[in-house]
Amino acid sequence: MLILQAERDALLKPLLAVTGIVERRHTLPILSNVLIEKKGGQVGFLATDLEIQITTASSDELPGEDFRLTTSAKKLQDILRAIPGNATVTLEQLDGGRLVLKAGKSRFNLQTLPAEDFPLLSVGSAGESSFTLSQRELKRLISQVQYAMAVQDIRYYLNGLLMQTDGNQVRLVATDGHRLAFASADVAATLPKAEVILPRKTIIELYKLLQDSDDEIKIEVLANQVRFSFGATVIISKVVDGKFPDYNRVIPLDNDKIFLIERLEFLHALQRAAILANEKFRGVRLVLAPGKMSILCTNSEQEEAEEELEIAFQGGTLEIGFNINYLLDVLTNLPADTLQLAFGDSSRSALFTIPDVSNFKYIVMPMRI
C-alpha cells in the first residue's frame, strides 16, 4: 500500500535533524530506529536514546495515507543521501510490516518494528522557568562556552553545561577542571533562581540545529528535564543530576598584568607555534616583558618555535605556561576583535575577557613546562 510520496529533501532534511542522537548499537534494538508518523499533511520524525528526544516535522504538506512506523534511522538516512536530490521518493508498506522505498529505478526493502513499541520520554510537569531567546543569541552563547565542557570525566557533572536563570539573565558555564568559560545574556522576562546541568550530547545536537536567525527558541525548565522548542523541532533532554562547582570562586580578581591584544593576531601566532608543540603535553610558554609578548613552543625532538607580538604593556616580566589547545579554543570561538588578558604570577589562572563587556569570561589554569 502506497503511504507517502515526496521529494527526497522533504524527507531527508527533517530526518537529519533527529538522527544525530541515534546509537548504532543499543541494548534495545528499537532505539536504532526512527519513529515516522503522518497525520494529515504533516510527516513527523522522532528519535530518542532515552536521555534525549528530538521531534521535528516536514515543512511541506505531503499527500498520502496517515501511518505510524519505525525503521532503521541510519539506513534510511544513508539511502536518502545516496539518492539524487531532485528525485521523487515513494514509501509503501507491505503486509508483514516491510517498508519499500522507491526512487527512480532504485528499490529498497527495509525492516520495520511496531510503532506502539517505540519508547517515548515522559515529559515532566511544568517546572521552574520558561523564557525565549533568538536562535542566534542562544547559538552565540553556546559557542562561547561549549569547548570547555569535559569529555568522559569521572566527575560526570562536568560532562555538560550549566544553565542558570536569575532575574532577567540566563548564564551558561562549562568547565573541565582546567579551564572555565562563562557567557550570559539578558532575557525579556523575570526568571526565578534556577540551575540545571545539560548533558554534553544535548548541547552538541542543539547547537547543530540552531539557525543563525532572529527566530525565537522557547526554553522551558521542567521537572528534571529541559525542553527546547523552535520551528517544527522540539528537543526534550533529561538533566544531569549533580552539583556544579561554584564558578565565581575561580574567577581571579586581582591579576595585575593587564593588556589588550588583537584576537586574530594572537590566534595566528599560536597556530604557527603549535606546529612544533609537544604532541602529548601541548605546552606553550608566554613570556611577558614591557611592550612585547613572546610565544615559545618546543617538542621532544628539541625543535623550537618562537613568535613575538607587540603589546601595550609596561608592567613587570612574567613567564607562564599553558596547554596551547586551551588558548586556541577560546580564540577560535570568540567573535570579538580585541581581547583583554589579565595575568597574575606563574602559578595563578589567567583571565580572558572582552573589553567593556561583562557577559563573557574565560579562566585558564597554568601548567608547568
CSV table of C-alpha atoms in Angstrom, one decimal, residues 3-22 30-49 52-63 67-81 89-91 99 101 110 115 118-120 209 228 230-236:
chain,number,residue,atom,x,y,z
A,3,ILE,CA,1.6,5.6,2.1
A,4,LEU,CA,3.8,8.5,1.0
A,5,GLN,CA,5.2,10.3,-2.0
A,6,ALA,CA,7.6,13.2,-1.6
A,7,GLU,CA,10.7,15.0,-2.9
A,8,ARG,CA,13.9,13.5,-1.4
A,9,ASP,CA,14.8,16.6,0.6
A,10,ALA,CA,11.4,16.9,2.2
A,11,LEU,CA,12.2,13.7,4.0
A,12,LEU,CA,15.9,13.9,4.4
A,13,LYS,CA,16.1,17.3,6.0
A,14,PRO,CA,13.8,16.5,9.0
A,15,LEU,CA,15.3,13.1,9.3
A,16,LEU,CA,18.9,14.5,9.6
A,17,ALA,CA,17.6,16.8,12.4
A,18,VAL,CA,16.8,13.8,14.6
A,19,THR,CA,19.3,11.1,13.7
A,20,GLY,CA,22.3,12.6,15.5
A,21,ILE,CA,21.2,11.1,18.8
A,22,VAL,CA,20.6,7.6,17.5
A,30,ILE,CA,14.1,-0.3,18.5
A,31,LEU,CA,16.2,2.7,19.7
A,32,SER,CA,18.2,2.3,16.5
A,33,ASN,CA,15.0,3.2,14.7
A,34,VAL,CA,13.3,6.5,13.9
A,35,LEU,CA,9.5,6.8,14.5
A,36,ILE,CA,7.8,8.3,11.4
A,37,GLU,CA,4.3,9.4,11.8
A,38,LYS,CA,2.0,11.1,9.3
A,39,LYS,CA,-1.1,13.0,10.4
A,40,GLY,CA,-3.0,14.9,7.8
A,41,GLY,CA,-0.4,16.5,5.6
A,42,GLN,CA,2.5,16.6,8.1
A,43,VAL,CA,5.1,13.9,8.4
A,44,GLY,CA,6.8,13.9,11.8
A,45,PHE,CA,10.1,12.2,12.7
A,46,LEU,CA,11.1,11.3,16.3
A,47,ALA,CA,14.3,9.7,17.7
A,48,THR,CA,15.4,9.1,21.3
A,49,ASP,CA,18.2,7.5,23.3
A,52,ILE,CA,17.2,13.0,24.8
A,53,GLN,CA,14.3,13.0,22.5
A,54,ILE,CA,14.1,15.1,19.3
A,55,THR,CA,10.9,15.6,17.3
A,56,THR,CA,10.6,17.5,14.0
A,57,ALA,CA,8.3,17.6,11.0
A,58,SER,CA,8.5,18.1,7.3
A,59,SER,CA,7.9,21.7,6.3
A,60,ASP,CA,5.8,20.7,3.3
A,61,GLU,CA,2.2,19.4,3.3
A,62,LEU,CA,2.6,15.9,1.8
A,63,PRO,CA,-0.1,13.7,0.3
A,67,PHE,CA,0.5,6.0,9.2
A,68,ARG,CA,2.9,5.3,12.1
A,69,LEU,CA,6.0,3.1,11.7
A,70,THR,CA,9.6,2.7,12.8
A,71,THR,CA,12.6,1.8,10.7
A,72,SER,CA,16.4,2.0,10.9
A,73,ALA,CA,17.3,5.6,11.2
A,74,LYS,CA,20.9,5.3,9.8
A,75,LYS,CA,19.9,3.0,6.9
A,76,LEU,CA,17.0,5.3,5.9
A,77,GLN,CA,19.4,8.3,6.2
A,78,ASP,CA,22.1,6.7,4.1
A,79,ILE,CA,19.6,5.6,1.4
A,80,LEU,CA,18.1,9.1,1.1
A,81,ARG,CA,21.5,10.7,1.0
A,89,VAL,CA,10.6,9.1,-3.2
A,90,THR,CA,7.7,6.8,-2.6
A,91,LEU,CA,7.1,4.7,0.5
A,99,LEU,CA,8.8,-0.8,4.2
A,101,LEU,CA,11.3,2.8,-0.6
A,110,LEU,CA,13.5,-2.2,4.9
A,115,ALA,CA,5.4,1.9,16.4
A,118,PHE,CA,8.7,2.7,20.5
A,119,PRO,CA,9.7,4.2,23.9
A,120,LEU,CA,8.8,7.9,24.3
A,209,LEU,CA,20.2,22.5,14.8
A,228,PHE,CA,13.7,23.5,23.7
A,230,PHE,CA,11.9,26.1,17.8
A,231,GLY,CA,10.2,26.0,14.4
A,232,ALA,CA,8.8,22.5,14.0
A,233,THR,CA,11.6,21.0,16.2
A,234,VAL,CA,11.3,20.0,19.9
A,235,ILE,CA,14.2,18.7,22.0
A,236,ILE,CA,13.5,17.2,25.4
